[in-house]
XYZ file of C-alpha atoms in Angstrom:
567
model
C 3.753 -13.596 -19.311
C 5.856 -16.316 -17.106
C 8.596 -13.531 -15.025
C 11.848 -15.034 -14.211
C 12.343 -14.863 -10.070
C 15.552 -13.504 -9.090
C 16.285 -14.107 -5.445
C 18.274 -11.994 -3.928
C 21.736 -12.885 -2.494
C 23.275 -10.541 -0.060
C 27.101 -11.078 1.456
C 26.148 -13.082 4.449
C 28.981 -11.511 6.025
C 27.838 -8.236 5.526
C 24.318 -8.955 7.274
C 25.591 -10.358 10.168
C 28.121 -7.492 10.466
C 24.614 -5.274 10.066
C 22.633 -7.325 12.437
C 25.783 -7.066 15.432
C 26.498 -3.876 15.069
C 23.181 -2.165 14.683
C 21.088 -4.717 16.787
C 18.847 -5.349 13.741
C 17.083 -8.969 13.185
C 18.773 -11.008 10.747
C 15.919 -10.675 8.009
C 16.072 -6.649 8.454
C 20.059 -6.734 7.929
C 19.933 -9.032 4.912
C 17.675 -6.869 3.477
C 19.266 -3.642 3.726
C 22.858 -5.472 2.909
C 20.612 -6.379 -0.718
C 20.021 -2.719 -1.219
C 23.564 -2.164 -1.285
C 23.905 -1.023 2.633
C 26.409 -3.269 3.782
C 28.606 -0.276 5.683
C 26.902 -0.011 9.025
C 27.213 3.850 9.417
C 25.423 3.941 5.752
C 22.649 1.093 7.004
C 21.736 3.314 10.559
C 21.215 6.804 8.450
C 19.045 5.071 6.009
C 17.142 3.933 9.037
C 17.040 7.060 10.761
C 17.050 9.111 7.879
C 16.779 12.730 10.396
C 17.043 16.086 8.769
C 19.649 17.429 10.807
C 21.230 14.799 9.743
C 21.049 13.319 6.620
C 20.535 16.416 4.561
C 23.654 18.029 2.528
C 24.277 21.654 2.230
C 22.345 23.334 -0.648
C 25.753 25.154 -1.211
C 27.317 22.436 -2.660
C 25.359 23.725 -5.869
C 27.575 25.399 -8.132
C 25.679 27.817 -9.031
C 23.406 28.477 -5.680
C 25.678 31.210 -4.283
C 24.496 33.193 -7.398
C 20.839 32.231 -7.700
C 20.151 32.770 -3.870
C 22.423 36.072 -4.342
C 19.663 37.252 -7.481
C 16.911 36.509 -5.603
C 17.274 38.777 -2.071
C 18.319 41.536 -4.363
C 15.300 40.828 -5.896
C 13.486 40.344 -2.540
C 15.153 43.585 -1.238
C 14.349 45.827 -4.199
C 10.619 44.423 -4.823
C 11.170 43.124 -7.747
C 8.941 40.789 -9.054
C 9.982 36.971 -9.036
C 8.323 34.736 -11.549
C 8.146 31.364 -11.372
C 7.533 28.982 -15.083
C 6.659 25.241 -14.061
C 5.887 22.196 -15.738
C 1.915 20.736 -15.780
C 2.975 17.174 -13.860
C 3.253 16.580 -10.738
C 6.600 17.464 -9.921
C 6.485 20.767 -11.765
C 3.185 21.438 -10.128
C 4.433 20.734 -6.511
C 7.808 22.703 -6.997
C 5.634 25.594 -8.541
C 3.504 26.002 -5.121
C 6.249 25.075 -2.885
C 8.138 28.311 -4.483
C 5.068 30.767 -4.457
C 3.866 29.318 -0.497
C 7.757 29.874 0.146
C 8.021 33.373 -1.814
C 4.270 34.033 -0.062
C 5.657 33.603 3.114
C 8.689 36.029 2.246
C 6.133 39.113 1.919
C 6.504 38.453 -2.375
C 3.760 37.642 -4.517
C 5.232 35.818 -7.135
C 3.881 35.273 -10.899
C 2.880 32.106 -12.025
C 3.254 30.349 -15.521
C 1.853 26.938 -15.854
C 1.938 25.509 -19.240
C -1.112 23.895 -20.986
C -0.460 20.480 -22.689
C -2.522 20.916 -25.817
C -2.321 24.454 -26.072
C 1.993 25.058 -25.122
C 3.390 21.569 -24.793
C 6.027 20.122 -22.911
C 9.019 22.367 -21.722
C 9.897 26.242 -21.614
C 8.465 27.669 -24.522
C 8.327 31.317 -25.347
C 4.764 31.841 -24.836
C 5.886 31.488 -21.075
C 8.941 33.668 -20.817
C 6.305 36.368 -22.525
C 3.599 35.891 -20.285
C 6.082 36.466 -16.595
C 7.855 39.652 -18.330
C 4.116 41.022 -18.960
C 3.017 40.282 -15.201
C 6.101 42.289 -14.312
C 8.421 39.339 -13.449
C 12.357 40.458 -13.214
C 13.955 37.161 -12.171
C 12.207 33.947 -13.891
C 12.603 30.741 -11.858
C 11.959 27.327 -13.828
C 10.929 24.639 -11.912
C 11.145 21.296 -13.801
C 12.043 22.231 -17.008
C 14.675 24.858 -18.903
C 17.698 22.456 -19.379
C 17.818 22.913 -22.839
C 16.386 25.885 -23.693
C 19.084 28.600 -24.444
C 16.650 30.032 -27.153
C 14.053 31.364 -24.460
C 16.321 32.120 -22.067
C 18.084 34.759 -24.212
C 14.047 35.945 -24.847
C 14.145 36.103 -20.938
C 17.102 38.125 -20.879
C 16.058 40.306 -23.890
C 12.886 41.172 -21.610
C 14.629 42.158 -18.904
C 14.763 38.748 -16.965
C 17.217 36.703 -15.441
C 16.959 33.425 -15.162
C 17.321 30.073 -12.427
C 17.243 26.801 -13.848
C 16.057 24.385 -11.771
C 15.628 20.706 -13.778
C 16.577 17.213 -13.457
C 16.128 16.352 -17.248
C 18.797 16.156 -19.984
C 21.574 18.321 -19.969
C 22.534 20.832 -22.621
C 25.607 20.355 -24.389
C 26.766 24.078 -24.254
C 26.305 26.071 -21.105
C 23.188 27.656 -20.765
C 22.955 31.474 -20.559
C 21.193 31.705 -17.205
C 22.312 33.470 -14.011
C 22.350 29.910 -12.324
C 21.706 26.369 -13.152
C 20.935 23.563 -10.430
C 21.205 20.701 -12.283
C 22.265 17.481 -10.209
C 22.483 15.486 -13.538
C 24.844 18.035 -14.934
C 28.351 16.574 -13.946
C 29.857 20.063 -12.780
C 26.869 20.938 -11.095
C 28.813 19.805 -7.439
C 25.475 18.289 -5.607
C 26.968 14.727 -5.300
C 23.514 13.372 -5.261
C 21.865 13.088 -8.601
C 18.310 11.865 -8.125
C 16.809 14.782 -6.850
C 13.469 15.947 -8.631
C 12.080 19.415 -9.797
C 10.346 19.714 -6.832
C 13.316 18.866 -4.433
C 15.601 21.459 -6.513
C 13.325 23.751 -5.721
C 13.399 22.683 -1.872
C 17.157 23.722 -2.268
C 16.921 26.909 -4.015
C 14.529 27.489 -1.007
C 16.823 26.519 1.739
C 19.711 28.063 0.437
C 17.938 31.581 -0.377
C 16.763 30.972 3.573
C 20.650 30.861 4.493
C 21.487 33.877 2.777
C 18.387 35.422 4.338
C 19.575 34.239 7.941
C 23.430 35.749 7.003
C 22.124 38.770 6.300
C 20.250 39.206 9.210
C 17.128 38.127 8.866
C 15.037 36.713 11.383
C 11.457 35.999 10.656
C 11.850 33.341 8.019
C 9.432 30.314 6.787
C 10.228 27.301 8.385
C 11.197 24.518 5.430
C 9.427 21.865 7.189
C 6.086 22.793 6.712
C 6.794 22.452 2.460
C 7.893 18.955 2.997
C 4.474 17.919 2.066
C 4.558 19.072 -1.111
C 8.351 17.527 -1.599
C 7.267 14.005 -0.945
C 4.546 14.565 -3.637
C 6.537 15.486 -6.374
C 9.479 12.965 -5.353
C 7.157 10.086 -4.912
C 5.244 10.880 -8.415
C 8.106 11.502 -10.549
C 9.289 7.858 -9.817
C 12.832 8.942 -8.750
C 14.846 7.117 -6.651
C 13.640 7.349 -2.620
C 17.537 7.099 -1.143
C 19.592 9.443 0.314
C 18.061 12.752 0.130
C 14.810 11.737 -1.200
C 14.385 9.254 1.362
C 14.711 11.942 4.207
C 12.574 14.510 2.199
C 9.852 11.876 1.598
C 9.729 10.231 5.072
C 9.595 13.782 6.800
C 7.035 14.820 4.217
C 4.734 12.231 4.808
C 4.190 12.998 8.497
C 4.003 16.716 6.893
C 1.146 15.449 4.798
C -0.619 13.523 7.549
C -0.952 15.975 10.002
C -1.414 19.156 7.451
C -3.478 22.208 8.064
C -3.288 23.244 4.614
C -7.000 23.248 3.332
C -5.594 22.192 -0.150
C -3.813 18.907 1.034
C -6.816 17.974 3.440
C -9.577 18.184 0.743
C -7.105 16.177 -1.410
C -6.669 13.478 0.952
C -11.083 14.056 1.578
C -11.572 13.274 -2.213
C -9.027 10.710 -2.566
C -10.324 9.003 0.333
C -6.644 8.273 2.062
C -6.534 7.935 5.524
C -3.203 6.057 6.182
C -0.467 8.149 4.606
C 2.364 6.054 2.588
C 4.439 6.671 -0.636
C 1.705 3.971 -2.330
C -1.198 6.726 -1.245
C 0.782 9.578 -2.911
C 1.389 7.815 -6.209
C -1.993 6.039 -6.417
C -4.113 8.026 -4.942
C -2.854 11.945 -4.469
C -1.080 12.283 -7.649
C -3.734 11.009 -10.115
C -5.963 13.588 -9.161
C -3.297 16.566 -9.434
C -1.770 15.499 -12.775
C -5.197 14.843 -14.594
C -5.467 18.773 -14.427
C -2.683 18.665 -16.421
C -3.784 16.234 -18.848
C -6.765 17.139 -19.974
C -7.143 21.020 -19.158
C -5.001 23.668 -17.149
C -2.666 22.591 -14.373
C -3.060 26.029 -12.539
C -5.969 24.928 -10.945
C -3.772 22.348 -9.233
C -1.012 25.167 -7.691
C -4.059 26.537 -6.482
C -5.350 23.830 -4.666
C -1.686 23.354 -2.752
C -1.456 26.757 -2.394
C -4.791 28.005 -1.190
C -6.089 29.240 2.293
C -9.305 29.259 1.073
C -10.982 26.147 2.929
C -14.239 26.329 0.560
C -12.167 27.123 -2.756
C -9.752 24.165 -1.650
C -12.784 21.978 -1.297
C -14.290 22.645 -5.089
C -11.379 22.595 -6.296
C -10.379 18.839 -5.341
C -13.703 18.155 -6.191
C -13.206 19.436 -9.610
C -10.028 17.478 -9.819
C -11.733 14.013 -8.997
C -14.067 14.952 -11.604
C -11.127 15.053 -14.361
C -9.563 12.217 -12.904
C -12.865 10.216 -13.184
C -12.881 11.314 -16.962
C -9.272 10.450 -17.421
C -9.550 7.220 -16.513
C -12.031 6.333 -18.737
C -10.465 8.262 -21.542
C -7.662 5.839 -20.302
C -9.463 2.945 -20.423
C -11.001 3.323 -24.308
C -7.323 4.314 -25.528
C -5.703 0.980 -23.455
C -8.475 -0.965 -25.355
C -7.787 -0.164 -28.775
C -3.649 -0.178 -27.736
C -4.238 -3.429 -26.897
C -6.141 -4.383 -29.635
C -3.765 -3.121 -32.289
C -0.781 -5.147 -30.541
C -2.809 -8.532 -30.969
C -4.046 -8.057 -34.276
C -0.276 -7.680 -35.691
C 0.539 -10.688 -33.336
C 3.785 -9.986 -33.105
C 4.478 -8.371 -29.566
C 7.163 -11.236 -28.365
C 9.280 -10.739 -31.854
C 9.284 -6.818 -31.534
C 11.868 -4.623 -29.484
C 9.703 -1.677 -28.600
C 6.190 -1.130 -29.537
C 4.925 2.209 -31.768
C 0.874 3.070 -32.200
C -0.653 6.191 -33.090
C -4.092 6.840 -33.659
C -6.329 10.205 -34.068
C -8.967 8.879 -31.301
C -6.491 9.299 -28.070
C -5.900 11.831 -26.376
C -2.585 13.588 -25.881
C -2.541 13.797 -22.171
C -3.140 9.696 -21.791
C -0.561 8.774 -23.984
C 2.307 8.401 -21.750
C -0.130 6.594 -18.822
C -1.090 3.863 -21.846
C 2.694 3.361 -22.759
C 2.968 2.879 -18.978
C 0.621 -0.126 -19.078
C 1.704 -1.828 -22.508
C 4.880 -1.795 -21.083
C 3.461 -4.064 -18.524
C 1.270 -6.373 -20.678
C 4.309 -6.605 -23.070
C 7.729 -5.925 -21.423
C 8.756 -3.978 -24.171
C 9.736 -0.345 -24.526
C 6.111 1.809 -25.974
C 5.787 4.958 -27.763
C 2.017 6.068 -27.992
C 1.453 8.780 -30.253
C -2.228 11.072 -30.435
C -2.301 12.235 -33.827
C -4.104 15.937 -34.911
C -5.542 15.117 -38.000
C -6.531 18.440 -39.135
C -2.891 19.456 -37.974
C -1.077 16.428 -39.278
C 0.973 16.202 -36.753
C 1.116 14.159 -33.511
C 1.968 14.536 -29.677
C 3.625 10.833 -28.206
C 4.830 9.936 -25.163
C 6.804 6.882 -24.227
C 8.348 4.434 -21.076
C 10.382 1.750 -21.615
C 11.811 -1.006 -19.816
C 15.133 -1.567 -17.501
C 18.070 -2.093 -19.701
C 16.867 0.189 -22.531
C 18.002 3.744 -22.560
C 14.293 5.071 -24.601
C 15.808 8.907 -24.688
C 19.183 7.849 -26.225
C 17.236 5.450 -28.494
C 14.839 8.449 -29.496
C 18.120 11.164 -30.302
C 19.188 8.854 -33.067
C 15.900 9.398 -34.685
C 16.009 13.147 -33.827
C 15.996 14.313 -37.637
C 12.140 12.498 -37.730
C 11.186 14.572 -35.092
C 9.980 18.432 -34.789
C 11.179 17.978 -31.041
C 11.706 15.383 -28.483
C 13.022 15.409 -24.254
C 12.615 13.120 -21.810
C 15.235 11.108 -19.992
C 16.168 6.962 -20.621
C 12.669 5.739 -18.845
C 10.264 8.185 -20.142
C 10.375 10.166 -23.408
C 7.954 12.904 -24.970
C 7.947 13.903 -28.836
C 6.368 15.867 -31.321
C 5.953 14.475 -35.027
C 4.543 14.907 -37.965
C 1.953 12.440 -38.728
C 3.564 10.831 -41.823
C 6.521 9.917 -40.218
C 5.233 7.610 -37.832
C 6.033 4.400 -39.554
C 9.868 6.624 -39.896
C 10.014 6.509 -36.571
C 8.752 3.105 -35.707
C 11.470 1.433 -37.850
C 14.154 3.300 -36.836
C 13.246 2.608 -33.407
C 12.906 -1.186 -33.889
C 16.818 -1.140 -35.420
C 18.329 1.075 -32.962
C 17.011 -1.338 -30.028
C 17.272 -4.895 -31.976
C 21.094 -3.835 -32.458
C 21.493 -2.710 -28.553
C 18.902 -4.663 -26.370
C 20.175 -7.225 -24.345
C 18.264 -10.829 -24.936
C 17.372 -10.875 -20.741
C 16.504 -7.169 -20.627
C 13.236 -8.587 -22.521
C 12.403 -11.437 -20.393
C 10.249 -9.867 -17.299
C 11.816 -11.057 -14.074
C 10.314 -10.511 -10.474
C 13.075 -9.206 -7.708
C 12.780 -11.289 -4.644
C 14.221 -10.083 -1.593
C 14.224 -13.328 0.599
C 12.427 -17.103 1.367
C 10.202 -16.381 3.867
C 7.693 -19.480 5.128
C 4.476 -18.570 5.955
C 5.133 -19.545 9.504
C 8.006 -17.221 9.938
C 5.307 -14.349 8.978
C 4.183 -12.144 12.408
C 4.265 -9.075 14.307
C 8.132 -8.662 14.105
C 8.499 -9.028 10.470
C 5.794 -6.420 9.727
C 7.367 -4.639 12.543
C 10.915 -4.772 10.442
C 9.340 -3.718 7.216
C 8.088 -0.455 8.696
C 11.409 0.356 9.166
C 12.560 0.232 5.267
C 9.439 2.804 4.523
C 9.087 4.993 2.625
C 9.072 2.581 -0.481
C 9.554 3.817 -3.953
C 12.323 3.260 -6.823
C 16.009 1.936 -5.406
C 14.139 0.981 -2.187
C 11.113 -1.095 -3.231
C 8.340 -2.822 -0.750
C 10.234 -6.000 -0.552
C 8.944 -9.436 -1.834
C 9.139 -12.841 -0.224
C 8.972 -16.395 -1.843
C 7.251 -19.127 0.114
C 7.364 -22.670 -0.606
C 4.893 -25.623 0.145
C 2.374 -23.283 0.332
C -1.117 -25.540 -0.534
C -4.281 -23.624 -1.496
C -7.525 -24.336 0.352
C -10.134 -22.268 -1.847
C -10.148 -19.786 -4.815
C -12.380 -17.380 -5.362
C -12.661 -14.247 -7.870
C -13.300 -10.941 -6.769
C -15.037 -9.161 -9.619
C -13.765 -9.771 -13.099
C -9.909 -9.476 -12.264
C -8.681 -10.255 -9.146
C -8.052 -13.482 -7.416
C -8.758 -14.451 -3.993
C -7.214 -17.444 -2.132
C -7.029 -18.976 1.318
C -3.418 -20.239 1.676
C -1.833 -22.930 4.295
C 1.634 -23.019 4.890
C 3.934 -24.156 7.772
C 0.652 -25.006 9.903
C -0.427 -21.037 9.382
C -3.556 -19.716 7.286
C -3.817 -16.755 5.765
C -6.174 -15.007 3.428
C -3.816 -13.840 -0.228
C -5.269 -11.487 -2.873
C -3.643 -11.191 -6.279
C -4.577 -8.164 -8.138
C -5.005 -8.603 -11.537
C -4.264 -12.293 -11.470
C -8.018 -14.069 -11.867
C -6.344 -15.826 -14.876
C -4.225 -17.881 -13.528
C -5.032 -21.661 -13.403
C -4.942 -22.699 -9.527
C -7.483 -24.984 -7.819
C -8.369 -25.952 -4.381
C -5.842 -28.431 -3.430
C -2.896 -27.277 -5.912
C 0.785 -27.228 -3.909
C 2.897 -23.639 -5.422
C 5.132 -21.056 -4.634
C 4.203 -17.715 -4.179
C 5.790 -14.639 -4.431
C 3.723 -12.384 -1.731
C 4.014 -8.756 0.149
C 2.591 -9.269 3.698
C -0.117 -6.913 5.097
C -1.445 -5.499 8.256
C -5.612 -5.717 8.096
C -7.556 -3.533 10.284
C -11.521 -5.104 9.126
C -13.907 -5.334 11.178
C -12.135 -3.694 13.976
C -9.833 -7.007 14.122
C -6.421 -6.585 13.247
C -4.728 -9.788 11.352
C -2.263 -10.189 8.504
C -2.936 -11.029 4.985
C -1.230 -11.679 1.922
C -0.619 -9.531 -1.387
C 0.124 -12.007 -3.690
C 2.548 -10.781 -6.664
C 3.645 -13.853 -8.638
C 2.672 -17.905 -7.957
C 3.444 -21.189 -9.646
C 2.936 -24.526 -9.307
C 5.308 -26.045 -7.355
C-alpha cells in the first residue's frame, strides 16, 4: 500500500534558537523543535532527562496521601498486603515491582494473576476471593480496577481495602476504594497522563517510601534498582516515552543492562539481547513475558522478575521461550487465515474497520493479529476467537490514528456481555451470534466519523538527509533522542538521487540493496519489502533509519530502509 510522506517542518526560528542556546547541531535542534520542544529549558531536560530532576512528586496524586497512609498501617500492624495484576506486560512488571518492593519492606505480599481463558481481562471476583483467602487486608490493583465498583465493594465486604492503580478508562461515578491513582482521571492532580500500570505502581512505591522516611525510617529499598522492571512495562504497553516515561525508561535501561537479578539476566540469555534499547524490550523481552499470559498462567512470569533463584530463573525463561516459540506459530496459522478471509471478500480498501471471528484462533493471539491487519490494511481490526461449545467469543482489537476504537466499541455496548480497552486497543466479550451485530454497527459508527486521510497510511519524516551528510556525528546526535518509543519515535530521513547498484533478497521477505548517493556507498536492508519492483540501475528516494554495524569486528554504517520510490 503506496504511504503518503509527510516531511516534517519545524519553526526554523525555533531550531536555531535550540541550536544557540543549547550548543546542539542544527539537525539535532530541528529535530527536537519537530517533537514539539521548541522552549530551550523543555529541549535540555528532555536531553538530560536526570531523576533528581525530571521526576514530579508522587504527592501530587490525589489520593496518595491516603493509599501510602493504608499501607504503613498495614506495614506496621502485619497485615497482609495483596496485590491483583493484570496477565500483560505492564500488569506483570507492576505486579513484581510491588512484591520485590513489599519483599524488601520485610512483607510477603499475596499475589493474584489472572488467567486469560480461565478469568479474563480485568478485576473479576474470582480475584478479590482468592487475596481475602491468602489473608490479604489491603488489595492493591496494578493495571486494572478502574471500573470495577462491583468487586471492590466484594473487597470491602471481605474485609479489604482497596488501591487502584490503572491507566485505562475512567468510571463515571467515583469508585469506592480507599485511593485511586488514576492519571487519566481529570481530578486525579498528576499533571502527566501517560503513565502506565507499571509506572503507577513506581509511584505508589515512592510515595509509601516518603512516608516511610517521615516517619523515621531508615533502612529503605532504593527505587532505582526497580527501574528495570519500569522500562519494561512502559516500553511494552506502547505509551508515550516523554516526560516521566522518558526518565523512567532511560534510567531503566542502564538498570536492565547491568542487572544482577537472575530473572532479567536469563531473560536477556534466552532472548539473546546484548545491546539494551527500547527496540530490545518490545521485540525481544516482552514477547517472551506476555506469551505466559497468552496461552497459560502469567504467574510464572512475576516469578521469573522476582526470583533469586539463579537455576529456577534459568528454567523458567527457558519455559517462556518455549511458549513464545508456540505463540508465534499459533500466530502465524491465525494471520494466514485473517488474511485470507480479508482477500476473499475483496473489499479491504472500501471498508472502515475490519471484523473476523473464527473457532480455530486462539484467544490470547487475537489482539497480536489485529495488530498486523492493521498494518497490511490501515484500517481499524477486531479479531474475535469464538468457543463453540460456549457460543460465545473473546476479541481483541487496535485501530489506527484518527479513530477512537474504545469510543467506537461503547456505542455498540448493548451487543456486548463486556468490553474495556482505551481508543488504540480494545478487548470484548460476545456472544457468538452477534458477530455480524457488531461488525455492522462498527462499520456505521466509523463510516459516519472517520476522516477520508485518517485511512490513507502516511510515513512521518523527520528531515532530508543526503547520503553524504550521513557519519559519525549524526549517529552521534541520534543517541541523544534515545530512548525511542511512542511521541518520540527513531527518526526517519528522506534521501534523494539515491541510484541502486545491486538487489538482492534475503530469504523470502526482505530486500537487500547496495545504495550510492552523494559519492557515498552504503549497504540498505528493507524488512519486509522483497516486493517491491527496483533494479540495478533504478534512480529513487528512500525513506531510511541509519545504523551503526559492528560485523566482523569492523564497525561501519548501514541503512534500514523504511519506504522507497522511484524517483
Amino acid at each position: 500500500m503506496r504511504r503518503r510522506w509527510i516531511l516534517a517542518n519545524p519553526q526554523k526560528t525555533d531550531a536555531e534558537r535550540l541550536s544557540g542556546e543549547l550548543g546542539l547541531s542544527p539537525l539535532l535542534a530541528s529535530l527536537l523543535a519537530s517533537r514539539g520542544l521548541a522552549d530551550p529549558a523543555s529541549a535540555d531536560g528532555f536531553l538530560r532527562a536526570r531523576l533528581d530532576e525530571h521526576l514530579r512528586s508522587p504527592m501530587l496524586f490525589r489520593d496518595m496521601g491516603a493509599a501510602c497512609e493504608r499501607l504503613a498501617q498495614a506495614l506496621q500492624r502485619g497485615e497482609r498486603i495483596g496485590i491483583h495484576g493484570d496477565y500483560d506486560v505492564d500488569g506483570i512488571s507492576g505486579s513484581a515491582l510491588l512484591v520485590r518492593f513489599f519483599r524488601a519492606l520485610g512483607s510477603e505480599p499475596a499475589l493474584y494473576i489472572p488467567h486469560r481463558l480461565n478469568d479474563g481481562y480485568g478485576l473479576k471476583e474470582t480475584g478479590v476471593r482468592a487475596l481475602a483467602e491468602q489473608g490479604a487486608r489491603v488489595m492493591v490493583t496494578v493495571d486494572c480496577g478502574g471500573v470495577n465498583h462491583e468487586e471492590i465493594r466484594v473487597a470491602a465486604r471481605l474485609g479489604m481495602d482497596v488501591i487502584v492503580c490503572d491507566h485505562h478508562q475512567v468510571s463515571d461515578t467515583p469508585l469506592p476504594a480507599r485511593a485511586v491513582l488514576n492519571p487519566i482521571e481529570e481530578s486525579c492532580g498528576f499533571p502527566f497522563r501517560g503513565l502506565c500500570g507499571t509506572g503507577i505502581a513506581f509511584y505508589l512505591a515512592a510515595g509509601l517510601r516518603m512516608r516511610l522516611r517521615e516517619s523515621g525510617a531508615t533502612q529503605l529499598p532504593d527505587l532505582r534498582r526497580l527501574l528495570d522492571l519500569v522500562a519494561l512495562g512502559t516500553i511494552a504497553d506502547v505509551v508515550p516515552v516523554v516526560e516521566e516515561n522518558r526518565v523512567l525508561v532511560k534510567h531503566g535501561l542502564r538498570e536492565i543492562e547491568g542487572s544482577r537479578s537472575p530473572g532479567m539476566i536469563a531473560l536477556k540469555a534466552v532472548s539473546g539481547v546484548s545491546r539494551l534499547s527500547s527496540g530490545a524490550i518490545g521485540f525481544r523481552l516482552a514477547p517472551r513475558l506476555n506469551a505466559s499470559g497468552r496461552l497459560s498462567d502469567a504467574r510464572r512470569a512475576v516469578e521469573l522478575l522476582t526470583t533469586d533463584d539463579r537455576a529456577l530463573a534459568e528454567r523458567l525463561a527457558v519455559a517462556l521461550d518455549d511458549e513464545n516459540r508456540a505463540r508465534q506459530r499459533i500466530e502465524r496459522e491465525a494471520v494466514d487465515e485473517a488474511v485470507a478471509q480479508v482477500e476473499e471478500a475483496g473489499d479491504a480498501e472500501r471498508r472502515h474497520c475490519i471484523v473476523l471471528a473464527s473457532p480455530d484462533w486462539h484467544p490470547g493471539v487475537v489482539g497480536i493479529v489485529a495488530a498486523r491487519l492493521v498494518d497490511r490494511y490501515h484500517r481499524p481490526a477486531v479479531l474475535i476467537a469464538l468457543d463453540a461449545a460456549a457460543g460465545t467469543g473473546r476479541g481483541s482489537g487496535r485501530s489506527i490514528h484518527g479513530v477512537n476504537l474504545y469510543a467506537a466499541l461503547r456505542q455498540c455496548a448493548d451487543l456486548m456481555i463486556g468490553f474495556g480497552g482505551h481508543p488504540m486497543a480494545v478487548g470484548m466479550t460476545v456472544q457468538a451470534d452477534r458477530v455480524a451485530d457488531i461488525a455492522a454497527r462498527l462499520e456505521s459508527i466509523l463510516a459516519g466519523s472517520t476522516p477520508a486521510e485518517a485511512l490513507v497510511p502516511s510515513r512521518r519524516v523527520d528531515a532530508e538527509l543526503s547520503l553524504e551528510h550521513l557519519d559519525g556525528a549524526v549517529l552521534s546526535d541520534l543517541d541523544r533522542l534515545e530512548p525511542y518509543g511512542t511521541s518520540n519515535p527513531e527518526p526517519v530521513f528522506l534521501a534523494r538521487g539515491v541510484r541502486v547498484l545491486s538487489k538482492a533478497l534475503v530469504g523470502s521477505s526482505h530486500l537487500k540493496l547496495f545504495v550510492e548517493g552523494g559519492g557515498c556507498r552504503f549497504s540498505a536492508i528493507g524488512f519486509g519489502m522483497a516486493d517491491r519492483e527496483v533494479v540495478a540501475g533504478d534512480e529513487v528516494e528512500i525513506l531510511y533509519r541509519p545504523r551503526l554495524s559492528d560485523w566482523g569486528n569492523q564497525r561501519s554504517v548501514e541503512i534500514e530502509l523504511r519506504d522507497l520510490r522511484r524517483a
